[in-house]
CSV table of C-alpha atoms and ligand atoms in Angstrom, one decimal:
chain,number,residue,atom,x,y,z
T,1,UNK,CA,0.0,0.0,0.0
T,2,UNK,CA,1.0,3.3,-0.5
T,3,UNK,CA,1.9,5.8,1.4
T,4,UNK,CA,-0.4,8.4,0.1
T,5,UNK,CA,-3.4,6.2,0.9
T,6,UNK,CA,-2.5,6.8,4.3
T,7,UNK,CA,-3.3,10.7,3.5
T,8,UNK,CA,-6.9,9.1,3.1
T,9,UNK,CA,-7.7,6.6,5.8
T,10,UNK,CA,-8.1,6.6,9.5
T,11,UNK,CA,-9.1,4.0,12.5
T,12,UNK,CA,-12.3,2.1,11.5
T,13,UNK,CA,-14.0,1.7,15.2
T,14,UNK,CA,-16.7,4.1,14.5
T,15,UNK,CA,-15.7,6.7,18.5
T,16,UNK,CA,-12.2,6.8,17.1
T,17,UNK,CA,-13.7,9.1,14.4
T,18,UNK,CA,-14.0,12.6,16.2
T,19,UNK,CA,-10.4,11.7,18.4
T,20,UNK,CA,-7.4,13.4,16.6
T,21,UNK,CA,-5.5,10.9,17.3
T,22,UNK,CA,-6.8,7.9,14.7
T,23,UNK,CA,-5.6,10.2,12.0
T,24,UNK,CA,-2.8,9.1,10.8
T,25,UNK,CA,-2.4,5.6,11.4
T,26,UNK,CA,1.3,4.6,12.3
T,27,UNK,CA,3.3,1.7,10.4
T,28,UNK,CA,4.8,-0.8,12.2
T,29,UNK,CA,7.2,-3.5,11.6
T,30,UNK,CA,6.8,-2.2,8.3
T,31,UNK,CA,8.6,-3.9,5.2
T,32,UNK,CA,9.3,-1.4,2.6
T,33,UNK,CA,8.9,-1.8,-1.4
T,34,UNK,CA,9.6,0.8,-3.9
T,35,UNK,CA,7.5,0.0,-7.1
T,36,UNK,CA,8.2,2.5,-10.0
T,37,UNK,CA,5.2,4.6,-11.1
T,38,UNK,CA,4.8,7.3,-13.8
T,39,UNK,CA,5.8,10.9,-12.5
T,40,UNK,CA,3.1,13.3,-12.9
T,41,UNK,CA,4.1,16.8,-12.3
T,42,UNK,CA,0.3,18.1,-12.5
T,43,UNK,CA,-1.0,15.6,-10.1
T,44,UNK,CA,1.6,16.5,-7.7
T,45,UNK,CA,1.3,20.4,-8.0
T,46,UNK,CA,-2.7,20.4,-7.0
T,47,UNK,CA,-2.1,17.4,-4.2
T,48,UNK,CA,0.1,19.5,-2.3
T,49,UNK,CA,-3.3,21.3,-0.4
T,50,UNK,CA,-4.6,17.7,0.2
T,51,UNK,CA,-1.5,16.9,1.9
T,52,UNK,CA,-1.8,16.8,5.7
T,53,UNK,CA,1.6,17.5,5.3
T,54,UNK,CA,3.0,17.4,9.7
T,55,UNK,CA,1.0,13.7,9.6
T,56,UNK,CA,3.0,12.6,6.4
T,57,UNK,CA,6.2,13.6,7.5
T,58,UNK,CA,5.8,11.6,11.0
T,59,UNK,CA,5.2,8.9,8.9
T,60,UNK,CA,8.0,9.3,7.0
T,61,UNK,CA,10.1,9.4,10.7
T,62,UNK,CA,8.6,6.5,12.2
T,63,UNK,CA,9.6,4.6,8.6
T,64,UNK,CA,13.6,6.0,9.0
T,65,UNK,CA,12.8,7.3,5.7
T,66,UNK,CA,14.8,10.6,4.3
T,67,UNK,CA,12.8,13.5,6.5
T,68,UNK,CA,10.5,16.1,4.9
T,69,UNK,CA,10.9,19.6,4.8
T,70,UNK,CA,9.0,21.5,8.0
T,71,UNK,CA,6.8,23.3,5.2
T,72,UNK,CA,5.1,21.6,2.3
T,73,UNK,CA,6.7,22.8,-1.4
T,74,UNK,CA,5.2,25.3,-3.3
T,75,UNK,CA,4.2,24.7,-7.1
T,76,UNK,CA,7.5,26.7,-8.0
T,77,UNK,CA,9.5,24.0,-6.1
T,78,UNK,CA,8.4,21.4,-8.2
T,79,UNK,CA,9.6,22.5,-11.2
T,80,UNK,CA,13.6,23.1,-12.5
T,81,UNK,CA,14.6,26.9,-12.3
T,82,UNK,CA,16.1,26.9,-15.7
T,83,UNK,CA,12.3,26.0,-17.2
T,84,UNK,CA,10.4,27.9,-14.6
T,85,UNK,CA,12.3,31.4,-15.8
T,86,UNK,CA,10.8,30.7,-19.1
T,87,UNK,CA,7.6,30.8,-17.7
T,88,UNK,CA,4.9,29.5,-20.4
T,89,UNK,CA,6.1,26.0,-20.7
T,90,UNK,CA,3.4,23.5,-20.7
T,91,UNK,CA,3.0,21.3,-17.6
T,92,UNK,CA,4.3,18.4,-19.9
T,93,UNK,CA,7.8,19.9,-20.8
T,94,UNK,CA,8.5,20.9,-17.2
T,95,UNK,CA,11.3,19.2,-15.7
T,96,UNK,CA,10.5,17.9,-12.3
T,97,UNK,CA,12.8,19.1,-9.8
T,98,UNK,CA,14.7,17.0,-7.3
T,99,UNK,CA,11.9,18.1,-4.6
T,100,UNK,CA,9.5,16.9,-6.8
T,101,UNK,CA,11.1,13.4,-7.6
T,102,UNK,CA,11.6,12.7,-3.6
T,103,UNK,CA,8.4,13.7,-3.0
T,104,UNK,CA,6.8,11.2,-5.8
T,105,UNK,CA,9.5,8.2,-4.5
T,106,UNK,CA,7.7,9.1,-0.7
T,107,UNK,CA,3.9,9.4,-2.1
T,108,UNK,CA,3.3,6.8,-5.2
T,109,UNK,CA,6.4,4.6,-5.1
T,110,UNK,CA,7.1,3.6,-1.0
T,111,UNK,CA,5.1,0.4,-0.6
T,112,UNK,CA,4.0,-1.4,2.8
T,113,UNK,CA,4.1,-4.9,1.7
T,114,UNK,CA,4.1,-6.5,5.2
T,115,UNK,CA,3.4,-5.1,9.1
T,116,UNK,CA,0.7,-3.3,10.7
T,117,UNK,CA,-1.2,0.2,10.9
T,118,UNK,CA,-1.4,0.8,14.4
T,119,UNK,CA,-4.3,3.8,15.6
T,120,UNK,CA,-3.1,6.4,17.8
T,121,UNK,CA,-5.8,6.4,19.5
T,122,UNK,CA,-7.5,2.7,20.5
T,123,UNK,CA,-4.4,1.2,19.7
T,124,UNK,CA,-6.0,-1.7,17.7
T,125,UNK,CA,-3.7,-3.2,15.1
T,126,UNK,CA,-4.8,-3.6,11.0
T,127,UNK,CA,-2.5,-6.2,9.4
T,128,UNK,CA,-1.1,-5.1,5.8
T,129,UNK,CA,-0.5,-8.5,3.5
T,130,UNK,CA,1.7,-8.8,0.8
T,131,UNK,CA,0.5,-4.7,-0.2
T,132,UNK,CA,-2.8,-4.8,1.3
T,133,UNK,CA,-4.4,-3.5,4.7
T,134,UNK,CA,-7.1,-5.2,6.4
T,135,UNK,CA,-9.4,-2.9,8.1
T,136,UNK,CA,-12.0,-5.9,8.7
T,137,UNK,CA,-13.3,-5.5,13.0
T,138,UNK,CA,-14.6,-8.8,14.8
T,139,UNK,CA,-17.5,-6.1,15.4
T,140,UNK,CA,-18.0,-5.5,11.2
T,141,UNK,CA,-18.4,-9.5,11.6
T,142,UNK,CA,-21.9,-10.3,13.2
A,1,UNK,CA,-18.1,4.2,-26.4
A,2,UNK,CA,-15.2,3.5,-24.0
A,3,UNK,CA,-13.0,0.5,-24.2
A,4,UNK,CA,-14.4,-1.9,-21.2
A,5,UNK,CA,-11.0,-2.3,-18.8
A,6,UNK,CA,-9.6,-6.0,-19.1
A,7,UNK,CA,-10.7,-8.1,-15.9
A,8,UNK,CA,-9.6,-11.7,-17.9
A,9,UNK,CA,-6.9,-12.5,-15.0
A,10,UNK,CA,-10.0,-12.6,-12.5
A,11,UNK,CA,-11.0,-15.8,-11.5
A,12,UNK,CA,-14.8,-15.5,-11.1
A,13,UNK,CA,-15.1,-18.9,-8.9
A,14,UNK,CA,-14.7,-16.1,-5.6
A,15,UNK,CA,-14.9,-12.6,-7.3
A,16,UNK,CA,-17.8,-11.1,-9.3
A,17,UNK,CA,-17.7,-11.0,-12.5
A,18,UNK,CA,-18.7,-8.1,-14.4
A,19,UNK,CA,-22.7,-8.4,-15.4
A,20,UNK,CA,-25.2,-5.9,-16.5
A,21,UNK,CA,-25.3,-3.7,-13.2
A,22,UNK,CA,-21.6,-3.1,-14.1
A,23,UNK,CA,-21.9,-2.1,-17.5
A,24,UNK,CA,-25.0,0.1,-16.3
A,25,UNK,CA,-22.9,1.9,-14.0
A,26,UNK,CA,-19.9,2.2,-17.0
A,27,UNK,CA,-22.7,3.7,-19.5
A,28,UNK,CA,-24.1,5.8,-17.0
A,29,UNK,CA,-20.4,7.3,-15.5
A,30,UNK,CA,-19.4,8.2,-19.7
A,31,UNK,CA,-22.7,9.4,-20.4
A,32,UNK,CA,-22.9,13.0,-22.2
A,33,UNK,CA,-25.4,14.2,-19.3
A,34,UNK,CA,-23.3,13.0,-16.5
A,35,UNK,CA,-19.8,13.7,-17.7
A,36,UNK,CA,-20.9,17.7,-18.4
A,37,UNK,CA,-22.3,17.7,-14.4
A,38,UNK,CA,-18.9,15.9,-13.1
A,39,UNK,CA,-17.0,18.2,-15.2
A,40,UNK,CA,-18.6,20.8,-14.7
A,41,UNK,CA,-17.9,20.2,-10.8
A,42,UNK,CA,-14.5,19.0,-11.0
A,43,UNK,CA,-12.4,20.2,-14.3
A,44,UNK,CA,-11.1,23.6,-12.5
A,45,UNK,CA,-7.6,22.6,-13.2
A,46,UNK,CA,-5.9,24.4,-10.4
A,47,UNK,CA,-8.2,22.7,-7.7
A,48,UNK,CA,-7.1,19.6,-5.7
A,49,UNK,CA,-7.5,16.3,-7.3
A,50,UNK,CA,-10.3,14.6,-6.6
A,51,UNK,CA,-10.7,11.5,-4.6
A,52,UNK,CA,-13.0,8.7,-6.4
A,53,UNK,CA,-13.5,6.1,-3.4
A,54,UNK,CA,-15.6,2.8,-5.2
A,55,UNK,CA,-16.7,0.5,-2.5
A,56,UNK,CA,-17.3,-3.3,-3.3
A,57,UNK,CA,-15.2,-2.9,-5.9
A,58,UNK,CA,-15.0,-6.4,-6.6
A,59,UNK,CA,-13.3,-7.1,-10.1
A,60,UNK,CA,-12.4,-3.8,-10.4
A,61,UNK,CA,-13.8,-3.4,-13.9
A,62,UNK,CA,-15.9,-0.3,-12.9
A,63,UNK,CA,-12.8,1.9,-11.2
A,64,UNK,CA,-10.4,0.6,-13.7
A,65,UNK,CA,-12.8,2.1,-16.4
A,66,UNK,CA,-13.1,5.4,-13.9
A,67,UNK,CA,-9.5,5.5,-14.0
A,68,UNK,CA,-8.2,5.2,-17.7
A,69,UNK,CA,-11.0,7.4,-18.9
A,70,UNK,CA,-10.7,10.7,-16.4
A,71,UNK,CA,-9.9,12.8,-18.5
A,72,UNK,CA,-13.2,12.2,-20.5
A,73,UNK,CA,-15.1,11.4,-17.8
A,74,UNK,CA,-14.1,14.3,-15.4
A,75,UNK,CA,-12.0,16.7,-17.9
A,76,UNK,CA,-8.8,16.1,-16.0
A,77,UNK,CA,-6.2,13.4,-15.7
A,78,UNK,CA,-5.0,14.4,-12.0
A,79,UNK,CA,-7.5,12.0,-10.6
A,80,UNK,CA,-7.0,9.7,-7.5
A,81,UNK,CA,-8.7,6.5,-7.1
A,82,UNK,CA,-9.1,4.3,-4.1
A,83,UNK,CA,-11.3,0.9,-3.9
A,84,UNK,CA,-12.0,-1.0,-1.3
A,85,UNK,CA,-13.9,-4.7,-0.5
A,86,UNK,CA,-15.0,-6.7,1.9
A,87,UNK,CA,-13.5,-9.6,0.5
A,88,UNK,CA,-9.6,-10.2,-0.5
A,89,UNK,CA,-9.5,-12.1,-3.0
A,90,UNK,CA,-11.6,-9.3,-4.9
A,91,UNK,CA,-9.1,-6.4,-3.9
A,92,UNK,CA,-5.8,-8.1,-5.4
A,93,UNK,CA,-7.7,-8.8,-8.3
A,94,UNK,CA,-9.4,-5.4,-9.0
A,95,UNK,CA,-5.9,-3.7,-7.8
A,96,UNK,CA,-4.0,-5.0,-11.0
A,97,UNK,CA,-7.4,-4.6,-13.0
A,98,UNK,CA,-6.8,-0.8,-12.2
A,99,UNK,CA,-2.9,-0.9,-12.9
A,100,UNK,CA,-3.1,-2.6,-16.0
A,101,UNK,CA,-6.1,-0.4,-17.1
A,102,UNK,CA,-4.3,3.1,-16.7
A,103,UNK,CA,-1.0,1.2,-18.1
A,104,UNK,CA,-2.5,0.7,-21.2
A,105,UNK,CA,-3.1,5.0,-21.8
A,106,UNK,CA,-0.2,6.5,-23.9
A,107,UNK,CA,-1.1,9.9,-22.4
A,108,UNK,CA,-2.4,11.5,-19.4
A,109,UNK,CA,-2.5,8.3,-16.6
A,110,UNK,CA,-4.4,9.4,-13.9
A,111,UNK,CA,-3.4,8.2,-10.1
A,112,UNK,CA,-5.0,4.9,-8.5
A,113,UNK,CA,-3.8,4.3,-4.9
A,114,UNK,CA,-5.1,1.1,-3.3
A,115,UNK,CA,-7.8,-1.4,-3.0
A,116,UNK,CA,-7.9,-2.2,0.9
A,117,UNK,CA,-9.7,-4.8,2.4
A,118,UNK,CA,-12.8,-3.4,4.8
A,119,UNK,CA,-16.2,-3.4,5.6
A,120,UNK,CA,-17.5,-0.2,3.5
A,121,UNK,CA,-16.2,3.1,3.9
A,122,UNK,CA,-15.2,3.0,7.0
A,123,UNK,CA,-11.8,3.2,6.9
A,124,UNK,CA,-11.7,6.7,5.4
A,125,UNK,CA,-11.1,9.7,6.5
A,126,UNK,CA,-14.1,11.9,7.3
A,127,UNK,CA,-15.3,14.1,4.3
A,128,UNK,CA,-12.7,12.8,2.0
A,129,UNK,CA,-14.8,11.5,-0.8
A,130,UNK,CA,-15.4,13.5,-3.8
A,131,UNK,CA,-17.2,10.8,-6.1
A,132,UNK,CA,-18.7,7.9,-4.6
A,133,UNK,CA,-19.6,5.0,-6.3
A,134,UNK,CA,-21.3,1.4,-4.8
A,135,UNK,CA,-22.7,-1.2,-6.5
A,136,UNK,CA,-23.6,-3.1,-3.5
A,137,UNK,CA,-24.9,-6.7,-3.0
A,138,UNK,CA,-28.8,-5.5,-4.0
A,139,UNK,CA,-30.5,-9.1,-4.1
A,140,UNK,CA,-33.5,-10.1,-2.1
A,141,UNK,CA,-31.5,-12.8,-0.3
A,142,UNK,CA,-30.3,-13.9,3.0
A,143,UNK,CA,-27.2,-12.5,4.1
A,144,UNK,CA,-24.5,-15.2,4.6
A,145,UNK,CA,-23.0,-15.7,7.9
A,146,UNK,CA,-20.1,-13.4,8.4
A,147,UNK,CA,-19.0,-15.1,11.5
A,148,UNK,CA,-16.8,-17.5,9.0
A,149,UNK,CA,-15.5,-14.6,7.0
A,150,UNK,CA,-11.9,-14.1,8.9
A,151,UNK,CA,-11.6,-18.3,7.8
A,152,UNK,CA,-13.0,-17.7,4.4
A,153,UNK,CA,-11.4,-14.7,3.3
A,154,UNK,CA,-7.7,-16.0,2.8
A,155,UNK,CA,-6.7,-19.4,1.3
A,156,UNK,CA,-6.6,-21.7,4.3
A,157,UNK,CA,-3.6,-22.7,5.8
A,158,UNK,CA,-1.5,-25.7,4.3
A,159,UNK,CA,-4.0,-25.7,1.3
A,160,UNK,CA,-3.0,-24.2,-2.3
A,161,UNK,CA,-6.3,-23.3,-2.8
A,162,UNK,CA,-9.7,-22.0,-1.2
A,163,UNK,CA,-12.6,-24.6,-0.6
A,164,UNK,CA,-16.0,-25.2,-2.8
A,165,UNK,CA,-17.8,-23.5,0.4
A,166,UNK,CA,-15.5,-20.5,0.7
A,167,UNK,CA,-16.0,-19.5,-3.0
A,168,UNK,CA,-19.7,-20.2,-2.4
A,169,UNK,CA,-19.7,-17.7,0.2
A,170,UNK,CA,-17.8,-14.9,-1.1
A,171,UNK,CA,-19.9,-14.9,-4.0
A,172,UNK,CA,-22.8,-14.7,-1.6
A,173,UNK,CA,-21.5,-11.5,-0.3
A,174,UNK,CA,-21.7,-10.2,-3.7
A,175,UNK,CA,-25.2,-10.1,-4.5
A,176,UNK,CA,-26.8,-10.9,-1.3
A,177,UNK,CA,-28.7,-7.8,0.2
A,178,UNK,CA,-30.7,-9.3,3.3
A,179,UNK,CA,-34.7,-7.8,3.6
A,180,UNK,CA,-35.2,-5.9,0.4
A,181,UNK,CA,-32.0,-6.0,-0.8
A,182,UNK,CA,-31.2,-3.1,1.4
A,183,UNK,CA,-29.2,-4.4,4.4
A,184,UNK,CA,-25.9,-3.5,2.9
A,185,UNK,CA,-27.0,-0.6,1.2
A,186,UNK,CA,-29.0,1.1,4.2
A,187,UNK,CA,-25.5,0.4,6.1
A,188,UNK,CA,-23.9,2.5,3.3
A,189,UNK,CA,-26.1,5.4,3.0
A,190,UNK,CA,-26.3,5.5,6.5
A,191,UNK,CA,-22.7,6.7,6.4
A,192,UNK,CA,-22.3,8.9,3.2
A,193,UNK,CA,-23.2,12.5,3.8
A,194,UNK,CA,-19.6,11.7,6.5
A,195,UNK,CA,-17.3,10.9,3.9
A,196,UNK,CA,-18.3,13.0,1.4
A,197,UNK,CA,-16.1,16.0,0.8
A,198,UNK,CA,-18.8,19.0,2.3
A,199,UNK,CA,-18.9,21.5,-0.9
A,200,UNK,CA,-18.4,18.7,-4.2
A,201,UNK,CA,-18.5,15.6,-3.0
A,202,UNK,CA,-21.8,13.2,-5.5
A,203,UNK,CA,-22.3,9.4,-5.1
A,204,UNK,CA,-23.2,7.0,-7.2
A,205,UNK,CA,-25.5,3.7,-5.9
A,206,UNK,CA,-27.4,1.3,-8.2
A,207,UNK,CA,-30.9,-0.2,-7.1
A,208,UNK,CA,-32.7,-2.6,-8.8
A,209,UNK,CA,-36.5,-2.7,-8.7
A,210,UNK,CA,-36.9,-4.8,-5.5
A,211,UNK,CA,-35.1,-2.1,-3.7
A,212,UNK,CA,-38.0,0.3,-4.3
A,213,UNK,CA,-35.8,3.3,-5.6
A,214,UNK,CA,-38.4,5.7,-4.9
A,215,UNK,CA,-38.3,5.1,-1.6
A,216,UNK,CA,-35.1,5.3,-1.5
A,217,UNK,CA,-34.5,8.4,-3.2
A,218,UNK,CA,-37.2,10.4,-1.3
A,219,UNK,CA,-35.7,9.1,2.1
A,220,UNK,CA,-32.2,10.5,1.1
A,221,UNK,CA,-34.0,14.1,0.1
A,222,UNK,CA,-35.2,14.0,3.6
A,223,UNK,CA,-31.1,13.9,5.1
A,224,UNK,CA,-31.6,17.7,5.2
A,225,UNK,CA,-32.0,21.1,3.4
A,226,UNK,CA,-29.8,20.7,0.2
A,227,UNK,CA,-30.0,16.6,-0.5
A,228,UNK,CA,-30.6,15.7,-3.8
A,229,UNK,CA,-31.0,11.8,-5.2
A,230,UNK,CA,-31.8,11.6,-8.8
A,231,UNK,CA,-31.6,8.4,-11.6
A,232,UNK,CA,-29.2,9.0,-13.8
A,233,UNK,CA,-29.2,5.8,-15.4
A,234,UNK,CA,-31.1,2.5,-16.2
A,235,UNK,CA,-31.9,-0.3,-18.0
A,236,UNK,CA,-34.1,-3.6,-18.6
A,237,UNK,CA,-37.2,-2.1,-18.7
A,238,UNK,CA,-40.0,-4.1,-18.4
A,239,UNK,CA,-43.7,-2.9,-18.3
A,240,UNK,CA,-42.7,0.5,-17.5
A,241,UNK,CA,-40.6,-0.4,-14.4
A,242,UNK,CA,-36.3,0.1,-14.5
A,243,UNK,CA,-35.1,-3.1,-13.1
A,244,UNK,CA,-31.7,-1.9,-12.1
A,245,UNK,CA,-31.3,2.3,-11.8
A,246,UNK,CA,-28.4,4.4,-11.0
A,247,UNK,CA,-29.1,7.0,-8.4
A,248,UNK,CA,-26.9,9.9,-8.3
A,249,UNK,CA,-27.0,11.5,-4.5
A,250,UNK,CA,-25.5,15.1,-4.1
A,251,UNK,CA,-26.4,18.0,-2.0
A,252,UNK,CA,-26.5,21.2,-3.3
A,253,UNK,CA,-25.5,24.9,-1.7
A,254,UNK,CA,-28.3,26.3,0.0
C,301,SAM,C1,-22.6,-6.6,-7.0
C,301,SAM,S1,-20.8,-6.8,-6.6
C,301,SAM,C2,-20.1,-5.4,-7.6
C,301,SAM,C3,-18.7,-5.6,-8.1
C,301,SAM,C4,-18.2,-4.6,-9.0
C,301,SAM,N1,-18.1,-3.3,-8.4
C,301,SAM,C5,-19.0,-4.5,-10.3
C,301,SAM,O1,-19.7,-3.5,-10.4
C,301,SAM,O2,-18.9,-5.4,-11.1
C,301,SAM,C6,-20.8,-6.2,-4.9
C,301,SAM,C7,-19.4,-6.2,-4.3
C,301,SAM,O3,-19.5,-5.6,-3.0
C,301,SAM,C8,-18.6,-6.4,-2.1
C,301,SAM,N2,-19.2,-6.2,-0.7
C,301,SAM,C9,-20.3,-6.8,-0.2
C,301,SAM,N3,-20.4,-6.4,1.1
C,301,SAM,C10,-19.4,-5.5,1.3
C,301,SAM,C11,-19.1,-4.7,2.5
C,301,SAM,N4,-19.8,-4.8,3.6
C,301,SAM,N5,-18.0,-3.9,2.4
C,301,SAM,C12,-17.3,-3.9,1.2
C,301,SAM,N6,-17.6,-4.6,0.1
C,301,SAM,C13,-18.7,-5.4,0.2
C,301,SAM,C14,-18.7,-7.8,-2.6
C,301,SAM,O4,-17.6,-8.5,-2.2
C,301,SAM,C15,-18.7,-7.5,-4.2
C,301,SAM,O5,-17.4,-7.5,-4.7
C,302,ZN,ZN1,-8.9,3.5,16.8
């Protein structure tokens, strides 16, 4: 699973909902994967508002991985200086910057492939298995 | 029309194959009516991407097709799709469904995440959702016993493949919808005005006939000032009733 899913998801007990602390969930014993994926530049430009950006980057420190700038990018730091001075080049003959090729390797190309998703808030553990988390309660069973 | 995504590496013993509700839900998503109101909501290209969430996604062939055709569909490529199902099997199987289908565009790809296993939606984040889509288990059937599922829902241990009574069950789960047809879905649209995104979030839920659509639309108007549920989509008409519709839910500013 990807990283950025994690942007999306929270604890699925129902009272964990309105606690700040179910958001976002925490890997553990997590075995890392990178699987190459297409860089797109204009996907990763309007993301950056979506971003709960102080969540991701605890992530990225409980994983060891490289750590995040305190401040999200802006647009301009996505894109190379030498094509950004010439201002009207079309999203698709922008060169992505080095910001914006860690930030796709951390988003769309770090996999958990094995360990757990632990809530922040109840505690309870979701299982990830070979790429995908189980979010399955004994209580959604009855 | 729109090519159909490939599902051919799903094995239908334990997933659902695709069938007319699918294809309903395909033709009503590309339609000229619906992609001018979903573009017309979403194809400002400088806001955020939005977040398509299908639940019960089962082979994957409808967020596949969501996902290859965006920019017809929503008049942008940035799109980001997430599936999720109650049963495993189906999410490995629609995961690659979407990969392969957004491989297979020479331009613009659009963004899936994952499928994750789970009961619904209620895994995501609150007021997340931007386009909802569910094409839940709608039969008139007896739910199966979920008590089995944790057994049923991985091949078991020491075996190299799942039972003749596991299959049997995770296809039940597909199409069985309790009293009605509406267990499942009442669970679903219990929960939808909290994950849907508060000023463009719009779902998408078949019926069939059984389910009394009607009834079901009216009862969503009555969530509060600003609900709207409208068909959007149908087919097999017979004597003047749909037997399977697509109901679009959305609320407007008021
Ligand atoms: C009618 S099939 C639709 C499959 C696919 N979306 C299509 O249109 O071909 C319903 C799907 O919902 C899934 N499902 C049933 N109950 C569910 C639940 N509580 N949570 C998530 N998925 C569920 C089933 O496993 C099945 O894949
Ligand atoms: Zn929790």
């Amino acid at each position: 699973m990807k990283l950025l899913t994690l942007n999306f998801l929270t604890c699925a007990i129902k009272t964990c909902k309105t606690n700040p602390a179910s958001f976002p969930l925490h890997p553990r014993d997590a075995e890392l994967e990178i699987v190459e994926a297409d860089m797109n530049l204009p996907f990763l430009r309007n993301i950056l508002p979506r971003l709960m950006w102080e969540e991701l980057r605890g992530i990225c420190g409980e994983l060891g991985l490289p750590e995040l700038p305190a401040t999200p990018p802006t647009p301009a730091d996505l894109v190379e200086a030498s094509n950004a001075v010439h201002g009207s080049a079309e999203a698709d003959e922008e060169e992505p910057s080095q910001t914006a090729k860690d930030l796709h390797r951390i988003l769309l190309e770090t996999c958990i492939q094995e360990g757990k998703l632990v809530c922040g808030a109840c505690e309870h553990e979701y299982a990830v298995k070979e790429g995908v988390a189980n979010f399955l309660l004994p209580g959604h069973l009855v | 029309m729109l090519p159909t995504p490939s599902t051919s590496h799903v094995c239908y013993d334990r997933v659902y194959e695709p069938a007319e509700d699918s294809y309903l839900l395909l033709d009503t998503l590309s339609a000229a009516s619906e992609t001018a109101f979903l573009q017309d909501r979403f194809n400002n290209a400088s806001s955020t991407p939005p977040l398509v969430l299908e639940v019960g996604v089962g082979s994957g062939v409808v967020l596949a097709f969501v996902a290859a055709n965006a920019g017809t569909i929503f008049g942008r490529h940035d799109v980001l799709t997430l599936g999720t199902d109650i049963n495993s099997f189906a999410c490995r199987a629609a995961a690659q469904t979407v990969r392969d289908a957004i491989q297979e565009r020479e331009d613009g790809r659009s963004v899936f995440t994952d499928v994750v296993n789970g009961d619904l939606a209620t895994a995501m984040r609150p007021h997340s959702v931007d386009v909802f889509i569910f094409n839940p288990p709608y039969v008139p059937a007896e739910l199966p016993d979920l008590s089995c599922h944790d057994k049923y829902n991985k091949v078991p241990e020491g075996k190299k493949a799942t039972s003749f009574e596991q299959d049997s069950y995770l296809l039940e789960l597909s199409y069985a919808g309790g009293e009605d047809g509406m267990v499942v879905t009442n669970r679903m649209l219990e929960h939808i005005p909290g994950i849907l995104s508060a000023d463009r979030g719009v779902a998408y839920v078949l019926l069939c006939a059984q389910n009394k659509p009607e009834v079901v639309k009216q009862r969503i108007r009555e969530w509060g000032a600003g609900w709207m549920a409208e068909s959007v989509g149908a087919s097999g008409k017979k004597a003047g009733w749909e037997k399977l519709v697509i109901v679009r839910i959305w609320r407007n500013a008021i």
